[in-house]
mmCIF file of C-alpha atoms in Angstrom:
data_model
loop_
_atom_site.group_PDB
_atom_site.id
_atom_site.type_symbol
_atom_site.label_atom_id
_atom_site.label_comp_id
_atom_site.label_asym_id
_atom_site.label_seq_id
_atom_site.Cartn_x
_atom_site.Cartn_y
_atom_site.Cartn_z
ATOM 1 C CA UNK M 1 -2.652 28.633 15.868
ATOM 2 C CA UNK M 2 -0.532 27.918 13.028
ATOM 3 C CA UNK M 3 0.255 29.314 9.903
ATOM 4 C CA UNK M 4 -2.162 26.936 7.516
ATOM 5 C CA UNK M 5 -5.033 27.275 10.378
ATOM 6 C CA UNK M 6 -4.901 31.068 9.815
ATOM 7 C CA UNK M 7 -5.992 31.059 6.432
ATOM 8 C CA UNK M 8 -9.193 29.639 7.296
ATOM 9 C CA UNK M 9 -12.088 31.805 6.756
ATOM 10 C CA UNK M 10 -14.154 32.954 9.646
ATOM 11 C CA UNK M 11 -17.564 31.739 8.064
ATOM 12 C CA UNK M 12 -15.953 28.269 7.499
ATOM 13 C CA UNK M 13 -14.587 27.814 11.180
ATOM 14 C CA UNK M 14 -17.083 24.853 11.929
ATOM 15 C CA UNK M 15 -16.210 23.351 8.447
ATOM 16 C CA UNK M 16 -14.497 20.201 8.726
ATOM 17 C CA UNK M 17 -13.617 20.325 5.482
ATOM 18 C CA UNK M 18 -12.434 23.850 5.113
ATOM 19 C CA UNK M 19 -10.354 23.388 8.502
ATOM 20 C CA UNK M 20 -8.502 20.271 6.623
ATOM 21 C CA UNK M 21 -7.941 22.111 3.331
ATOM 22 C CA UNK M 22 -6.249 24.481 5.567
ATOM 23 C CA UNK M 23 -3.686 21.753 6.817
ATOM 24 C CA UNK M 24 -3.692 19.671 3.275
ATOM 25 C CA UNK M 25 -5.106 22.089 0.954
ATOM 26 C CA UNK M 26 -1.996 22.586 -1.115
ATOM 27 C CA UNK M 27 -0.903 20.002 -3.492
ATOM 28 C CA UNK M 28 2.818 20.151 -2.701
ATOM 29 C CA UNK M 29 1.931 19.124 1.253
ATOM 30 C CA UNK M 30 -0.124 16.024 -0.482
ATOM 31 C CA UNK M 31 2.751 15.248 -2.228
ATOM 32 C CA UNK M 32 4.614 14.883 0.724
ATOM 33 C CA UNK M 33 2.863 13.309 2.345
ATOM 34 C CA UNK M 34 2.412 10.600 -0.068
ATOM 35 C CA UNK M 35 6.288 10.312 -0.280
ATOM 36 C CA UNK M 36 6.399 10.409 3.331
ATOM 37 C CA UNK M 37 3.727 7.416 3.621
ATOM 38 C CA UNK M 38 6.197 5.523 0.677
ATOM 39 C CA UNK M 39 9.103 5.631 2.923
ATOM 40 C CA UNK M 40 10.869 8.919 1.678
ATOM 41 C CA UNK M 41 12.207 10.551 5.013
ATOM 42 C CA UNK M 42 14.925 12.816 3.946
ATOM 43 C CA UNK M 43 15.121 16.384 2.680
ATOM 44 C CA UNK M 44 17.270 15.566 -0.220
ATOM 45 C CA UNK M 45 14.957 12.876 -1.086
ATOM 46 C CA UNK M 46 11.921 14.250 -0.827
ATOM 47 C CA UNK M 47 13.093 17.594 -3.048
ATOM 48 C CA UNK M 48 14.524 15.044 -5.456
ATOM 49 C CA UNK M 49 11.149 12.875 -5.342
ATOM 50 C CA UNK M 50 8.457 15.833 -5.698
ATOM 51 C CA UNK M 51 11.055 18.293 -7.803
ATOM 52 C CA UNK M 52 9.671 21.398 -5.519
ATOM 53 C CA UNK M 53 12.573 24.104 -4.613
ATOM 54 C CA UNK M 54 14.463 23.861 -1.480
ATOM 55 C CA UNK M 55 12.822 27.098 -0.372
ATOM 56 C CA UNK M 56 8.922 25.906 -0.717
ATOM 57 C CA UNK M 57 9.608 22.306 0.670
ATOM 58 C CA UNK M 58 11.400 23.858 3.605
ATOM 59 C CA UNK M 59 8.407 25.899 3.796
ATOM 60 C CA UNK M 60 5.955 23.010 3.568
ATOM 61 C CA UNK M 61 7.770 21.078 5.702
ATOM 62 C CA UNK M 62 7.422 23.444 8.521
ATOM 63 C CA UNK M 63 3.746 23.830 8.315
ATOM 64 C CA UNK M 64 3.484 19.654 8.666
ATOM 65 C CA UNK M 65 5.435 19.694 11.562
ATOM 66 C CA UNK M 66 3.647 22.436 13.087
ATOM 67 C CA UNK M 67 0.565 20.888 12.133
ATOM 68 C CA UNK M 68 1.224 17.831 13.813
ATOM 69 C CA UNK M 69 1.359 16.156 10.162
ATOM 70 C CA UNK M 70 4.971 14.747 10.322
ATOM 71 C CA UNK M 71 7.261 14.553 13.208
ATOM 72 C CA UNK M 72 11.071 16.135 12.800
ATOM 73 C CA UNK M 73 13.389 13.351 14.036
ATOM 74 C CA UNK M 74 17.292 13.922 14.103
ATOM 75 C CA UNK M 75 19.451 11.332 12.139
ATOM 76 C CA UNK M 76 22.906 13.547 11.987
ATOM 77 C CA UNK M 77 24.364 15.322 14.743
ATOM 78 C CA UNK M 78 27.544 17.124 12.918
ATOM 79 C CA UNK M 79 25.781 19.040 11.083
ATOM 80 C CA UNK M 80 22.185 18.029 12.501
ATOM 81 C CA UNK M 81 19.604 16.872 9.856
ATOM 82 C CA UNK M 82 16.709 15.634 10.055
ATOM 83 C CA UNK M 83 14.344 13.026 8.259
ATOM 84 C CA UNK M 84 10.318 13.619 8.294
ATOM 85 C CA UNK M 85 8.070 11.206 9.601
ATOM 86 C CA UNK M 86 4.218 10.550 9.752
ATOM 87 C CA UNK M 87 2.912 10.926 12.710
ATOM 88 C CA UNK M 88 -0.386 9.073 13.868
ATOM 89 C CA UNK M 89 -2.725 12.131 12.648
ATOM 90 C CA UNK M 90 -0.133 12.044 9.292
ATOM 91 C CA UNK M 91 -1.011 8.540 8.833
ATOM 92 C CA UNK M 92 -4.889 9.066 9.051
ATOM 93 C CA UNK M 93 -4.476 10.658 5.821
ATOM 94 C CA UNK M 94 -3.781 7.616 4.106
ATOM 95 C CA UNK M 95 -7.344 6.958 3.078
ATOM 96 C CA UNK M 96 -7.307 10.344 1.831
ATOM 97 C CA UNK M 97 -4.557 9.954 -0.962
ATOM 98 C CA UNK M 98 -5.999 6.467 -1.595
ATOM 99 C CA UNK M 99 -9.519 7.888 -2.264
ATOM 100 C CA UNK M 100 -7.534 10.546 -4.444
ATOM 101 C CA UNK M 101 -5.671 8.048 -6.725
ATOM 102 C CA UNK M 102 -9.068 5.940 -7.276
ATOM 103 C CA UNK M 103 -10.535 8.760 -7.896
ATOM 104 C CA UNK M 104 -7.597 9.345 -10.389
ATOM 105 C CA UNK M 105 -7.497 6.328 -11.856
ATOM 106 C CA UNK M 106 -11.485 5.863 -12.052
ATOM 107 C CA UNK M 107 -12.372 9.245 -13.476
ATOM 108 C CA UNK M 108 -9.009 10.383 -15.029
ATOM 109 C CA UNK M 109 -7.565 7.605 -16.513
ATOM 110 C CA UNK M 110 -10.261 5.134 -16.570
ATOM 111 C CA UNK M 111 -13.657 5.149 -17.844
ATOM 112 C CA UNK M 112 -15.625 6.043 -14.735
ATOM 113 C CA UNK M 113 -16.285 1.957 -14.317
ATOM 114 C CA UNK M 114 -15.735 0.356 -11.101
ATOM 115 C CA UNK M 115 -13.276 -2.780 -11.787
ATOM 116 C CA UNK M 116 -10.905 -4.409 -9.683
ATOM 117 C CA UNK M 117 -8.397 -5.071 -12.680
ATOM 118 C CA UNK M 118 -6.855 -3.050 -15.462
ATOM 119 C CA UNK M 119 -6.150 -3.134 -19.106
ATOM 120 C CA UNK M 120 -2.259 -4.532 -19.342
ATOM 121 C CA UNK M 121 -1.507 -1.234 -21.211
ATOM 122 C CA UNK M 122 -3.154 1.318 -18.523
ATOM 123 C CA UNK M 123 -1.308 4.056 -16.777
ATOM 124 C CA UNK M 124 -2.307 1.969 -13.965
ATOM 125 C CA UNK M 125 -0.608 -1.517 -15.191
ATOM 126 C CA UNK M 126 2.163 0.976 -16.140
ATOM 127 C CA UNK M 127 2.667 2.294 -12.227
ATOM 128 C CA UNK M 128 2.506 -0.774 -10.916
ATOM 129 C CA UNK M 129 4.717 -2.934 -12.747
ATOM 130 C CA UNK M 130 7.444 0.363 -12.011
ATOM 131 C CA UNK M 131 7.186 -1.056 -8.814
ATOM 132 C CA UNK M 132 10.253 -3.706 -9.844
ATOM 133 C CA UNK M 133 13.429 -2.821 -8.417
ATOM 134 C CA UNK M 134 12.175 -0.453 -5.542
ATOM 135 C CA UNK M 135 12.158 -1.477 -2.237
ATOM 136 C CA UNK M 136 9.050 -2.181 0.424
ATOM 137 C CA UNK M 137 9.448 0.279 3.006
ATOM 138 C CA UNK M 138 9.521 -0.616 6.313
ATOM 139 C CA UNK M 139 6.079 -1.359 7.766
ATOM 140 C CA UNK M 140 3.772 -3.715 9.867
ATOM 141 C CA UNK M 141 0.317 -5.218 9.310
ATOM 142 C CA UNK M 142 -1.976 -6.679 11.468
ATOM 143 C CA UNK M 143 -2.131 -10.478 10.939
ATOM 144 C CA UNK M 144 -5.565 -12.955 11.318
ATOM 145 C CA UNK M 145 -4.938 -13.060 15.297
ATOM 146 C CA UNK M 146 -4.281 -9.377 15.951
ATOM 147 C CA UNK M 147 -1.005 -9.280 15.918
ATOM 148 C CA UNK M 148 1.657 -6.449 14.141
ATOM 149 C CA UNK M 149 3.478 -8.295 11.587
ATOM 150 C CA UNK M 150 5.975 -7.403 8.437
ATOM 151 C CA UNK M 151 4.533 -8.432 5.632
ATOM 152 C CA UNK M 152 8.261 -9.285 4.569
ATOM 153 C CA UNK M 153 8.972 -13.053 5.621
ATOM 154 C CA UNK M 154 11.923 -13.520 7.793
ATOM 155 C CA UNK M 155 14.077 -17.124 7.421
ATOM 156 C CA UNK M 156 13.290 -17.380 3.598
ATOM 157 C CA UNK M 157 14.767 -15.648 0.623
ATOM 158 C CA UNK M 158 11.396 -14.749 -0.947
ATOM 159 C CA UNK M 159 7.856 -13.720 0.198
ATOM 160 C CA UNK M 160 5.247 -14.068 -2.307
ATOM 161 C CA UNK M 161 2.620 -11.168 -1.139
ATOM 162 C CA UNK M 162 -0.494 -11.469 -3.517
ATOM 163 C CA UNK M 163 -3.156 -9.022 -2.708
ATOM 164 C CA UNK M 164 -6.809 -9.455 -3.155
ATOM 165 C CA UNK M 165 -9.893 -7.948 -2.893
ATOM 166 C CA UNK M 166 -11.950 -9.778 -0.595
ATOM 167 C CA UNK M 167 -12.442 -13.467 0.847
ATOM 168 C CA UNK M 168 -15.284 -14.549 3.204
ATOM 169 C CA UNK M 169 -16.283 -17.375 5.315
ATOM 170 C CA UNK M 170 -19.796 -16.846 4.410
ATOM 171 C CA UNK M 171 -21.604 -15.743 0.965
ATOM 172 C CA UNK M 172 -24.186 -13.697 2.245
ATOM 173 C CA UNK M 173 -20.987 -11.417 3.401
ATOM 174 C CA UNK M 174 -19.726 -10.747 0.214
ATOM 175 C CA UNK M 175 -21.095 -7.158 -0.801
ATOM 176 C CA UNK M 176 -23.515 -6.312 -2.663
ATOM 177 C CA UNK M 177 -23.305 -6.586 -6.811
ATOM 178 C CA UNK M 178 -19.521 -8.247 -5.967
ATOM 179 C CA UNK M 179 -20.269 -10.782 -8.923
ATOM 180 C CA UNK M 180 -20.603 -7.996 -11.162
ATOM 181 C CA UNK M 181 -17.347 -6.265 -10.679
ATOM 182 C CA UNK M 182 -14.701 -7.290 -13.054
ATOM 183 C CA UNK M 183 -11.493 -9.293 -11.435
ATOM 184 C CA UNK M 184 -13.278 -9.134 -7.842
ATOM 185 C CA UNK M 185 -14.985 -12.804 -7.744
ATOM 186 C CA UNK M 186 -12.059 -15.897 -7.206
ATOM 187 C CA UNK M 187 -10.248 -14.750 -4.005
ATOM 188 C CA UNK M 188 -11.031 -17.961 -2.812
ATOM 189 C CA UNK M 189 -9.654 -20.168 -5.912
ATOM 190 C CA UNK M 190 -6.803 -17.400 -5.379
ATOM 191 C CA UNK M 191 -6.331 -17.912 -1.666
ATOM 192 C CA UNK M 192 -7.309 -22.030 -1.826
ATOM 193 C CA UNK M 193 -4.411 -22.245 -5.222
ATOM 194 C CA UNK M 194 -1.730 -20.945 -3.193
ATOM 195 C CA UNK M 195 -2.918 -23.125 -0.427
ATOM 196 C CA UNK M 196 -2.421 -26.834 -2.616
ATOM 197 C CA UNK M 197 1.396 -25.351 -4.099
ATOM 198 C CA UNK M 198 2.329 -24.595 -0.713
ATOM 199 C CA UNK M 199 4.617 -26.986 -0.604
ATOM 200 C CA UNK M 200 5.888 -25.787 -3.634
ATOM 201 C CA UNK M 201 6.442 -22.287 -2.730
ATOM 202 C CA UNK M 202 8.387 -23.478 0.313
ATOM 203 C CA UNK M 203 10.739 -25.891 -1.738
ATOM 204 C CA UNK M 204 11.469 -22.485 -3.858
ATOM 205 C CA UNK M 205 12.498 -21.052 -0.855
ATOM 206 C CA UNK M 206 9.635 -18.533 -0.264
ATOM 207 C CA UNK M 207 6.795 -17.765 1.652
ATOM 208 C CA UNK M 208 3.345 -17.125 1.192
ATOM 209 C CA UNK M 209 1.140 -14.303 2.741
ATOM 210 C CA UNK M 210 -1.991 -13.426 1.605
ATOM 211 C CA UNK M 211 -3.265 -9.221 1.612
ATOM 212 C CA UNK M 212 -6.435 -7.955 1.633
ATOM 213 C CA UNK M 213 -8.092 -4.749 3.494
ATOM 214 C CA UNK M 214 -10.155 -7.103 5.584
ATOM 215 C CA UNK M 215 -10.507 -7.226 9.237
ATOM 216 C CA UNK M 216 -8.363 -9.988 10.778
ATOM 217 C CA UNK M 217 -11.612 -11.660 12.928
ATOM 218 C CA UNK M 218 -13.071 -11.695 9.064
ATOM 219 C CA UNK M 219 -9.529 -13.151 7.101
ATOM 220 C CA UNK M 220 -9.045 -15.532 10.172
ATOM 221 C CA UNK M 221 -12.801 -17.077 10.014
ATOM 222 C CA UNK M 222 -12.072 -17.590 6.090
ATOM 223 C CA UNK M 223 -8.256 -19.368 6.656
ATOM 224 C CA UNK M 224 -10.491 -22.080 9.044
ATOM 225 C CA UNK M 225 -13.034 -22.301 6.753
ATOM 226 C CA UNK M 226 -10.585 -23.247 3.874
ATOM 227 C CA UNK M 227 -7.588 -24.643 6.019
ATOM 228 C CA UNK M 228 -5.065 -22.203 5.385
ATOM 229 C CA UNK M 229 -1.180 -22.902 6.065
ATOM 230 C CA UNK M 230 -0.448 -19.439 5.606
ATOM 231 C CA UNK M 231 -0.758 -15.981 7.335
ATOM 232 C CA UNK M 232 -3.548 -13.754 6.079
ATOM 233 C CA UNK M 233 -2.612 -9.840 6.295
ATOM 234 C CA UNK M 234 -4.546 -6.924 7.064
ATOM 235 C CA UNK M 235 -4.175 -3.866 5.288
ATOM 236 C CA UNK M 236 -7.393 -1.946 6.650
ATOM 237 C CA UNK M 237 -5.581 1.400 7.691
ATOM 238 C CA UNK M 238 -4.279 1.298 3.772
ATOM 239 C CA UNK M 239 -0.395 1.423 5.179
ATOM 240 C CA UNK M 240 0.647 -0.680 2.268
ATOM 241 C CA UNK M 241 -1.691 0.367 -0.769
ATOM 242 C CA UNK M 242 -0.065 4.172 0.803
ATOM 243 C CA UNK M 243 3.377 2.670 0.760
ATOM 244 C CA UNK M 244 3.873 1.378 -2.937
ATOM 245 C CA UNK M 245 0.524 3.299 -4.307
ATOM 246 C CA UNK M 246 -1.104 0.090 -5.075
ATOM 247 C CA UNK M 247 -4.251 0.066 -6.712
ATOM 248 C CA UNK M 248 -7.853 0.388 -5.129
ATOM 249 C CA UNK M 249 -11.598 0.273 -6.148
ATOM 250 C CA UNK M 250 -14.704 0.630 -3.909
ATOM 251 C CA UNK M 251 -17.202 -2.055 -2.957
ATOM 252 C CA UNK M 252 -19.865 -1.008 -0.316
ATOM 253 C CA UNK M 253 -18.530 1.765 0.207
ATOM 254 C CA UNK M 254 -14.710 0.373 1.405
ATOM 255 C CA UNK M 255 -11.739 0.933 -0.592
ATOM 256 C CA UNK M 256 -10.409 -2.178 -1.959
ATOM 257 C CA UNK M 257 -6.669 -3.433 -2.897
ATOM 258 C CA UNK M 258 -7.244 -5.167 -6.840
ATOM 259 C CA UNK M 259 -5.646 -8.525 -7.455
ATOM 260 C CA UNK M 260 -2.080 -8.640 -7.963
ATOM 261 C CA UNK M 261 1.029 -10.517 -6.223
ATOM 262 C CA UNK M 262 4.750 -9.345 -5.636
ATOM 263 C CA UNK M 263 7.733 -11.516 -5.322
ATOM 264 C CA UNK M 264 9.471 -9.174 -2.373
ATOM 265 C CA UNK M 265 13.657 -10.346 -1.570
ATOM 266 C CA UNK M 266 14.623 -10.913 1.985
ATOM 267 C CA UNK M 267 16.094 -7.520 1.675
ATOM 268 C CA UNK M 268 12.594 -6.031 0.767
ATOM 269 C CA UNK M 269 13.495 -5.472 -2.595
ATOM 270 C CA UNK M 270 10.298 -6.194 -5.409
ATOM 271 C CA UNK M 271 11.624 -8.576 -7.952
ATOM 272 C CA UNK M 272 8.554 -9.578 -9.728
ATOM 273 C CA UNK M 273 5.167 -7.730 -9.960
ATOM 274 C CA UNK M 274 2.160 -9.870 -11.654
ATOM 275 C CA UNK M 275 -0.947 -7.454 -12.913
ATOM 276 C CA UNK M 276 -3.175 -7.652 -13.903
ATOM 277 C CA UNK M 277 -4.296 -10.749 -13.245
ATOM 278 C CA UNK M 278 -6.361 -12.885 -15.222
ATOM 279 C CA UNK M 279 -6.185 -16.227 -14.780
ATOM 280 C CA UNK M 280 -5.369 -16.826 -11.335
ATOM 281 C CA UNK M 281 -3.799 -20.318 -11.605
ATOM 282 C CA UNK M 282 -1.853 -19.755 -14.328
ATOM 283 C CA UNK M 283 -0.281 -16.562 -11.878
ATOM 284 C CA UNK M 284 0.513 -18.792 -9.613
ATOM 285 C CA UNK M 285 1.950 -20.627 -11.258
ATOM 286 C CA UNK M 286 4.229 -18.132 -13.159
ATOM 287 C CA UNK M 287 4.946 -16.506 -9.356
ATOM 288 C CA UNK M 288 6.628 -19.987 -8.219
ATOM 289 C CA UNK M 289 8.726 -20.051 -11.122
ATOM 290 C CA UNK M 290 9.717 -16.444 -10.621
ATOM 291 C CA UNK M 291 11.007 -17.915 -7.480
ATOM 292 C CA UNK M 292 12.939 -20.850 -8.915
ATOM 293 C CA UNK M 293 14.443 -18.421 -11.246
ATOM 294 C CA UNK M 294 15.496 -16.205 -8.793
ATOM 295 C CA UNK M 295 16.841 -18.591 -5.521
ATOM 296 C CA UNK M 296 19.729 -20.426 -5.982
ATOM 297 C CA UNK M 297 19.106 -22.863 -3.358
ATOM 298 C CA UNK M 298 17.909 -26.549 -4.183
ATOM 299 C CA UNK M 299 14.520 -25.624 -5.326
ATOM 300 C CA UNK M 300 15.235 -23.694 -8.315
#
């Protein structure tokens, strides 16, 4: 039994709950796990990122590995060091620190409304737009036909990832009260605008792939409904809301990503972040001519 697993009381041994505040209970190994899931692997890094002392991260960090939380992999050999990685039970916390920052953002900094936007001057706004400059970490999605994919376009200098809430081939799908969400109805004028500039996109020198936490049988029957030319992304297990804390709301009880697009360089660095989003064609719009701005080839 491990160290966290001991603390456990007796009376709350059948507690699912209990037994998981034993493993994630403390709001350092949250922490860490959040940098973890955004691509921080390294000691150094990680101390630097959450600003706890060597001693308790070391401390922390043990308990994760011996909790089957994050894996200890060996990068250096003289002297050895290590980097910290998620392992599969590590990355079924995901939803967790989603449902936390909703929660945050909802109750904390919000007013307690659901929305699938922001105000431009929220805390929310604020964290995203931060986003600039960083890089996408490494990571795969599942695309409309099953298949792992990077969400990162290889062969053009640009990708143009906008995120949405939710698209369907059929209305009756849509969940309940969707209409009455703020920013969650035009994923289709979204989706079906980035499918007429296309061309345009591509000319720029980027390409086009479309997010949203939906399952790929449900984003492929909407592409050949509307005649998509363009990959449609899953991000059901949350990897990339997780991996740049994008922004979520819940609809029928699923957490959602809210509208917003990122113009990502080949070399996975974020060079333009649009949200919120309010008129959708005139962000498409301003996300080719981010492009132009940015490529130097003939389509600037």
């Amino acid at each position: 039994m491990s160290p966290m697993a001991q603390r456990t009381r007796l009376d709350d041994a059948d507690c699912a709950i209990a037994q998981a505040l034993d493993v994630v209970g403390d709001w350092w190994t949250l922490l860490i796990v959040r940098d973890a899931a955004r691509g921080v692997h390294r000691f150094d890094a990680l101390q630097a990122e959450t600003g706890m002392s060597r001693k308790v991260l070391a401390e922390r960090l043990r308990l994760l590995v011996d909790a089957d939380v994050l894996t200890r992999e060996p990068y250096q050999d003289r002297p050895v060091r290590y980097e910290y990685r998620l392992t599969r039970r590590g990355r079924a916390l995901l939803p967790v620190l989603i449902a936390l920052q909703d929660w945050g953002d909802t109750w904390l900094l919000g007013e307690g409304e659901t929305t699938a936007t922001a105000a431009q001057a929220s805390s929310e706004a604020g964290r995203v737009h931060r986003l600039v400059g960083t890089r996408l970490p490494e990571l795969q999605l599942l695309d409309a036909d099953g298949d792992m994919r990077d969400p990162v376009a290889e062969g053009t200098p640009y990708t143009v990832l906008y995120c949405f809430p939710g698209a369907y081939a059929r209305p009756e799908a849509y969940p309940p009260g969707w209409a009455e969400i703020p920013g969650a109805p035009g994923c289709t004028l979204e989706s079906c605008t980035y499918r007429g500039q296309l061309d345009r996109f591509t000319a720029a020198g980027a390409t086009v792939h479309g997010v949203s936490v939906q399952r790929p049988d449900e984003q492929r029957a909407f592409a050949d409904k509307e005649g998509l030319r363009f990959p449609l992304l899953s991000d059901a297990d949350l990897t990339l809301a997780a991996a740049l804390r994008l922004p979520t709301f819940r609809a029928a009880g699923v957490g959602r990503l809210k509208r917003l697009t990122l113009v990502v360089e080949r070399d996975r660095t974020i060079r333009e972040v649009f949200y919120p989003i309010t008129d959708i064609a005139a962000s498409v719009e301003a996300a080719i001519t981010t492009v132009r701005r940015l490529s130097p080839g003939p389509g600037r």
